[in-house]
């Protein structure tokens, strides 16, 4: 078995040690004679797995006691509706910041349920940066302020949460959560699809300040009401048990790596290396303003677009997979989530250097 | 490794051969150097897995060409809202049959979105049978008729779909799908949580007649609109890829077993044996009317309730796990889904016989 370096933007590479453990336990968890997938979610074995996962996540992110952790389904796209259905009162308004495709999708869905005020947009500059904070037109009456800390397609990232006064700050952290420490108390609600830094697709994590629960609209489906999840320990109905278990293994792995401070150091180093090479190469280009470059998703273009296919083929042959950019922007993209080892970045840079020498 | 016989009502036992294959492929799918969990859902490898799973399911159930197969999230509980949000027009009415806890929950959720006409209920007889078809008060203007072909808690099952005239018949098949052949053309829409006969929790299957698509209410969240799933091959956003893959392995396994006619024969034999022993025992009781007894979930009570705990302990020691009844009814319950081997039923009967002899 030779594992490749997988630069997919999501579903993405998982830590090899976690996959090995899942494999070893797949038919017989801890000598209990059955798979985690076969356990009743209400039995004490699975409840133990679920509670440990939450406790480890709380430790990793230092989640304050007045925040609830929910394990839900439907991905970030379902959150685009759940956020307004739970937090935007009928007739109210919410503030959204537009920094790319994913902000855009969140805005479009929220607008179906109420008034959306786009406080600022970087669309005119092709989403290559973050609109300066001073230019944001926040509504003093907004129910919340929504933003996308990391835009996976263009590779733009907020390195600090913005100051939005006292309003609840809501963040789609799908592609940046667990990549570094964050101050959870700065947020009203954080959501994240699992398939980048948390675990397999099909699990979505929500961290929500308790006082924001219980505000769902009358017409909110039961399974889209955060309070239902909070009241039932995320087991109002059968949760995605295997995804929850794998997320728990990843949380354990992160703690063993030294937690989020260690991941931040490693992730910053990986990204710095790749951007430094791109900028110095004279062959590859990343157009994002330096202060807003993503640690997680590094898009780049070749000097000559007609070489794209050859670049990707050669990369694949060298064991560097899934480097094609998102279909709506083209070019290349290297996603460097937690589970991408530094050796993968080194191998990518070596390949890029060699390719540039041969075709530059 | 000793695998136990797992009688859990769900998440439930999976075929050992499927788990073995998933284990062997977990870090390196078909020599591609990565796990299915790590594949982009839009890459050709995963698309191939997804398409094969759908094709095999269509073959198993002989799904007509004018039906769409959707792979969604949220479980049957989310379907309780999706069905009315998609099929019940504002101001319209829907017919629901009440045969147990799960029908009840479907009714309660639908009533939040429109008028619900309960056509008949077996509540007064503790859900131990199915109200006779002649007594159903169907509304000629109902948008659809909803029923629950198998009630997992009380163990009541419809062995044939009811005739409801031309109205679209909607069925929650979570705990009976794939246990026998069905005539899909009798239904408008079928939904099923995966965690009994399809695969792991976190995946939900929907089979819907094409003409019922595109009727969602304006206020239906995008991720709850069947048409969005149909238009996008169930990949509007990232689907639960690993669950989809495992479902595909199970569909292959079912085809290798001889398909649904073979499963029906095996399931009928398993259930028949257990009911025959219960009825003859003079020690155990199943209260359900004989014609409506479930093949999938067999609840039973001991003559003396105070022996319940001892029965369960002894069963566990004999490798017969998860036999406690649902918390709202108590007693015992043996779930005999497709993946429960006949040897498991034989071992259960042998244990029950021995226990009755020692305590009768």
Tab-separated table of C-alpha atoms in Angstrom, chain B residues 38-234:
chain	number	residue	atom	x	y	z
B	38	UNK	CA	-10.821	11.120	1.541
B	39	UNK	CA	-12.137	11.252	-2.035
B	40	UNK	CA	-13.644	14.362	-3.543
B	41	UNK	CA	-17.296	13.586	-4.093
B	42	UNK	CA	-17.005	15.123	-7.574
B	43	UNK	CA	-13.984	13.060	-8.640
B	44	UNK	CA	-14.501	10.189	-11.039
B	45	UNK	CA	-13.690	7.484	-8.476
B	46	UNK	CA	-16.415	8.529	-6.072
B	47	UNK	CA	-18.876	9.307	-8.852
B	48	UNK	CA	-18.307	5.733	-10.068
B	49	UNK	CA	-18.991	4.353	-6.575
B	50	UNK	CA	-22.135	6.481	-6.282
B	51	UNK	CA	-23.508	5.547	-9.693
B	52	UNK	CA	-22.889	1.845	-9.171
B	53	UNK	CA	-24.698	1.981	-5.818
B	54	UNK	CA	-27.732	3.576	-7.441
B	55	UNK	CA	-27.700	1.117	-10.353
B	56	UNK	CA	-27.513	-1.858	-7.967
B	57	UNK	CA	-30.332	-0.486	-5.837
B	58	UNK	CA	-32.467	0.012	-8.937
B	59	UNK	CA	-31.771	-3.569	-9.918
B	60	UNK	CA	-32.612	-4.897	-6.451
B	61	UNK	CA	-35.932	-3.044	-6.207
B	62	UNK	CA	-36.647	-2.980	-9.938
B	63	UNK	CA	-37.160	0.791	-9.666
B	64	UNK	CA	-39.133	2.090	-12.680
B	65	UNK	CA	-37.451	4.629	-14.963
B	66	UNK	CA	-39.775	7.461	-13.925
B	67	UNK	CA	-38.619	7.278	-10.301
B	68	UNK	CA	-35.593	9.135	-8.968
B	69	UNK	CA	-33.310	7.748	-6.273
B	70	UNK	CA	-31.957	10.370	-3.849
B	71	UNK	CA	-29.234	10.015	-1.220
B	72	UNK	CA	-29.971	12.555	1.498
B	73	UNK	CA	-29.214	13.278	5.160
B	74	UNK	CA	-31.175	13.830	8.357
B	75	UNK	CA	-32.873	10.475	8.858
B	76	UNK	CA	-36.565	9.659	8.682
B	77	UNK	CA	-37.231	12.414	11.240
B	78	UNK	CA	-36.135	15.008	8.700
B	79	UNK	CA	-38.362	13.319	6.115
B	80	UNK	CA	-41.303	13.908	8.457
B	81	UNK	CA	-40.879	17.604	7.525
B	82	UNK	CA	-39.587	17.186	3.971
B	83	UNK	CA	-42.650	15.228	2.857
B	84	UNK	CA	-45.188	17.983	3.701
B	85	UNK	CA	-42.815	20.803	2.695
B	86	UNK	CA	-42.550	19.198	-0.746
B	87	UNK	CA	-45.923	17.547	-1.268
B	88	UNK	CA	-48.524	19.335	0.857
B	89	UNK	CA	-49.589	22.637	-0.715
B	90	UNK	CA	-50.357	25.593	1.570
B	91	UNK	CA	-53.967	25.202	2.646
B	92	UNK	CA	-54.070	21.570	1.502
B	93	UNK	CA	-54.582	18.418	3.510
B	94	UNK	CA	-52.800	15.069	3.760
B	95	UNK	CA	-53.982	11.657	4.955
B	96	UNK	CA	-51.971	9.826	7.607
B	97	UNK	CA	-52.509	6.359	9.004
B	98	UNK	CA	-51.585	5.927	12.676
B	99	UNK	CA	-50.164	2.486	13.531
B	100	UNK	CA	-47.571	3.319	16.178
B	101	UNK	CA	-44.967	5.694	17.552
B	102	UNK	CA	-43.321	6.416	14.213
B	103	UNK	CA	-46.605	7.154	12.408
B	104	UNK	CA	-47.382	9.418	15.333
B	105	UNK	CA	-44.184	11.381	14.996
B	106	UNK	CA	-44.735	11.784	11.264
B	107	UNK	CA	-48.259	13.078	11.955
B	108	UNK	CA	-47.099	15.516	14.619
B	109	UNK	CA	-44.479	17.053	12.340
B	110	UNK	CA	-46.743	17.226	9.274
B	111	UNK	CA	-49.416	18.981	11.350
B	112	UNK	CA	-46.960	21.855	11.802
B	113	UNK	CA	-47.131	22.497	8.049
B	114	UNK	CA	-50.758	21.864	7.147
B	115	UNK	CA	-53.950	19.969	7.761
B	116	UNK	CA	-53.551	16.299	8.655
B	117	UNK	CA	-56.428	13.863	8.418
B	118	UNK	CA	-55.790	10.739	10.506
B	119	UNK	CA	-57.596	8.158	8.399
B	120	UNK	CA	-57.505	5.445	11.047
B	121	UNK	CA	-55.632	4.627	14.247
B	122	UNK	CA	-54.852	1.475	16.199
B	123	UNK	CA	-53.880	3.460	19.286
B	124	UNK	CA	-56.937	2.270	21.250
B	125	UNK	CA	-55.725	-1.334	20.881
B	126	UNK	CA	-52.158	-0.416	21.884
B	127	UNK	CA	-51.013	-0.623	18.289
B	128	UNK	CA	-51.170	-4.408	18.243
B	129	UNK	CA	-52.668	-4.516	14.755
B	130	UNK	CA	-53.567	-2.596	11.622
B	131	UNK	CA	-56.970	-0.877	11.371
B	132	UNK	CA	-59.031	-2.754	8.755
B	133	UNK	CA	-58.856	-1.087	5.348
B	134	UNK	CA	-62.661	-0.772	5.196
B	135	UNK	CA	-62.602	1.514	8.249
B	136	UNK	CA	-60.143	4.049	6.802
B	137	UNK	CA	-61.678	7.465	6.133
B	138	UNK	CA	-59.621	8.656	3.185
B	139	UNK	CA	-60.062	12.253	2.050
B	140	UNK	CA	-60.642	12.409	-1.713
B	141	UNK	CA	-58.700	15.697	-1.812
B	142	UNK	CA	-55.692	14.553	0.192
B	143	UNK	CA	-52.375	15.535	-1.381
B	144	UNK	CA	-50.999	12.109	-0.407
B	145	UNK	CA	-51.520	9.196	1.969
B	146	UNK	CA	-48.720	8.477	4.451
B	147	UNK	CA	-48.167	5.239	6.332
B	148	UNK	CA	-45.442	3.349	8.169
B	149	UNK	CA	-45.119	-0.148	6.661
B	150	UNK	CA	-43.155	-1.406	9.668
B	151	UNK	CA	-43.404	-0.031	13.195
B	152	UNK	CA	-40.148	-0.979	14.924
B	153	UNK	CA	-41.298	-0.479	18.512
B	154	UNK	CA	-44.464	-2.571	18.547
B	155	UNK	CA	-43.433	-4.903	15.725
B	156	UNK	CA	-46.392	-4.364	13.389
B	157	UNK	CA	-45.922	-4.700	9.652
B	158	UNK	CA	-48.003	-4.312	6.514
B	159	UNK	CA	-47.238	-7.275	4.300
B	160	UNK	CA	-48.750	-5.545	1.254
B	161	UNK	CA	-49.060	-1.849	0.409
B	162	UNK	CA	-52.631	-0.644	0.903
B	163	UNK	CA	-54.822	0.417	-2.000
B	164	UNK	CA	-55.442	4.165	-1.683
B	165	UNK	CA	-57.007	4.852	-5.036
B	166	UNK	CA	-55.049	7.226	-7.221
B	167	UNK	CA	-53.518	9.268	-4.385
B	168	UNK	CA	-49.723	9.248	-4.027
B	169	UNK	CA	-48.803	6.706	-1.356
B	170	UNK	CA	-45.898	7.826	0.857
B	171	UNK	CA	-44.131	5.237	3.002
B	172	UNK	CA	-41.570	5.389	5.808
B	173	UNK	CA	-39.759	2.157	4.965
B	174	UNK	CA	-36.819	2.728	7.337
B	175	UNK	CA	-37.109	-0.671	8.961
B	176	UNK	CA	-38.447	-2.860	6.170
B	177	UNK	CA	-36.875	-1.680	2.911
B	178	UNK	CA	-34.861	-4.362	1.103
B	179	UNK	CA	-36.247	-7.122	3.332
B	180	UNK	CA	-38.389	-8.408	0.409
B	181	UNK	CA	-39.370	-7.354	-3.112
B	182	UNK	CA	-41.813	-4.445	-3.359
B	183	UNK	CA	-43.689	-2.987	-6.284
B	184	UNK	CA	-42.246	0.542	-6.325
B	185	UNK	CA	-44.860	1.666	-8.861
B	186	UNK	CA	-47.481	1.407	-6.098
B	187	UNK	CA	-45.801	4.320	-4.293
B	188	UNK	CA	-45.448	8.038	-4.849
B	189	UNK	CA	-42.524	8.342	-2.474
B	190	UNK	CA	-40.548	5.947	-0.282
B	191	UNK	CA	-38.052	7.073	2.326
B	192	UNK	CA	-35.803	5.131	4.659
B	193	UNK	CA	-33.102	5.892	7.187
B	194	UNK	CA	-30.137	3.674	6.332
B	195	UNK	CA	-29.290	2.275	9.737
B	196	UNK	CA	-31.327	-0.935	9.546
B	197	UNK	CA	-31.107	-2.588	6.122
B	198	UNK	CA	-29.132	-0.102	4.000
B	199	UNK	CA	-25.955	0.938	5.762
B	200	UNK	CA	-24.668	3.177	8.534
B	201	UNK	CA	-26.641	5.955	10.237
B	202	UNK	CA	-26.390	9.355	8.573
B	203	UNK	CA	-27.642	8.330	5.147
B	204	UNK	CA	-31.293	8.463	4.100
B	205	UNK	CA	-32.687	6.997	0.925
B	206	UNK	CA	-35.578	8.558	-0.993
B	207	UNK	CA	-37.267	7.016	-4.038
B	208	UNK	CA	-39.711	9.449	-5.593
B	209	UNK	CA	-41.890	9.488	-8.682
B	210	UNK	CA	-40.648	12.242	-10.980
B	211	UNK	CA	-43.953	14.056	-11.318
B	212	UNK	CA	-43.898	14.757	-7.549
B	213	UNK	CA	-40.690	16.790	-7.838
B	214	UNK	CA	-40.680	20.581	-8.120
B	215	UNK	CA	-43.660	21.185	-5.849
B	216	UNK	CA	-41.764	22.437	-2.786
B	217	UNK	CA	-43.108	25.455	-0.953
B	218	UNK	CA	-41.436	28.811	-1.384
B	219	UNK	CA	-40.292	28.641	2.248
B	220	UNK	CA	-38.717	25.182	1.894
B	221	UNK	CA	-34.991	25.282	2.758
B	222	UNK	CA	-32.881	24.410	-0.300
B	223	UNK	CA	-31.448	21.326	1.423
B	224	UNK	CA	-34.975	20.035	2.120
B	225	UNK	CA	-36.173	20.291	-1.492
B	226	UNK	CA	-36.247	16.914	-3.274
B	227	UNK	CA	-35.931	18.627	-6.660
B	228	UNK	CA	-32.565	20.121	-5.637
B	229	UNK	CA	-31.263	16.620	-4.908
B	230	UNK	CA	-32.750	15.233	-8.134
B	231	UNK	CA	-31.267	17.991	-10.307
B	232	UNK	CA	-27.814	17.603	-8.786
B	233	UNK	CA	-27.441	13.829	-8.553
B	234	UNK	CA	-27.708	14.175	-4.751
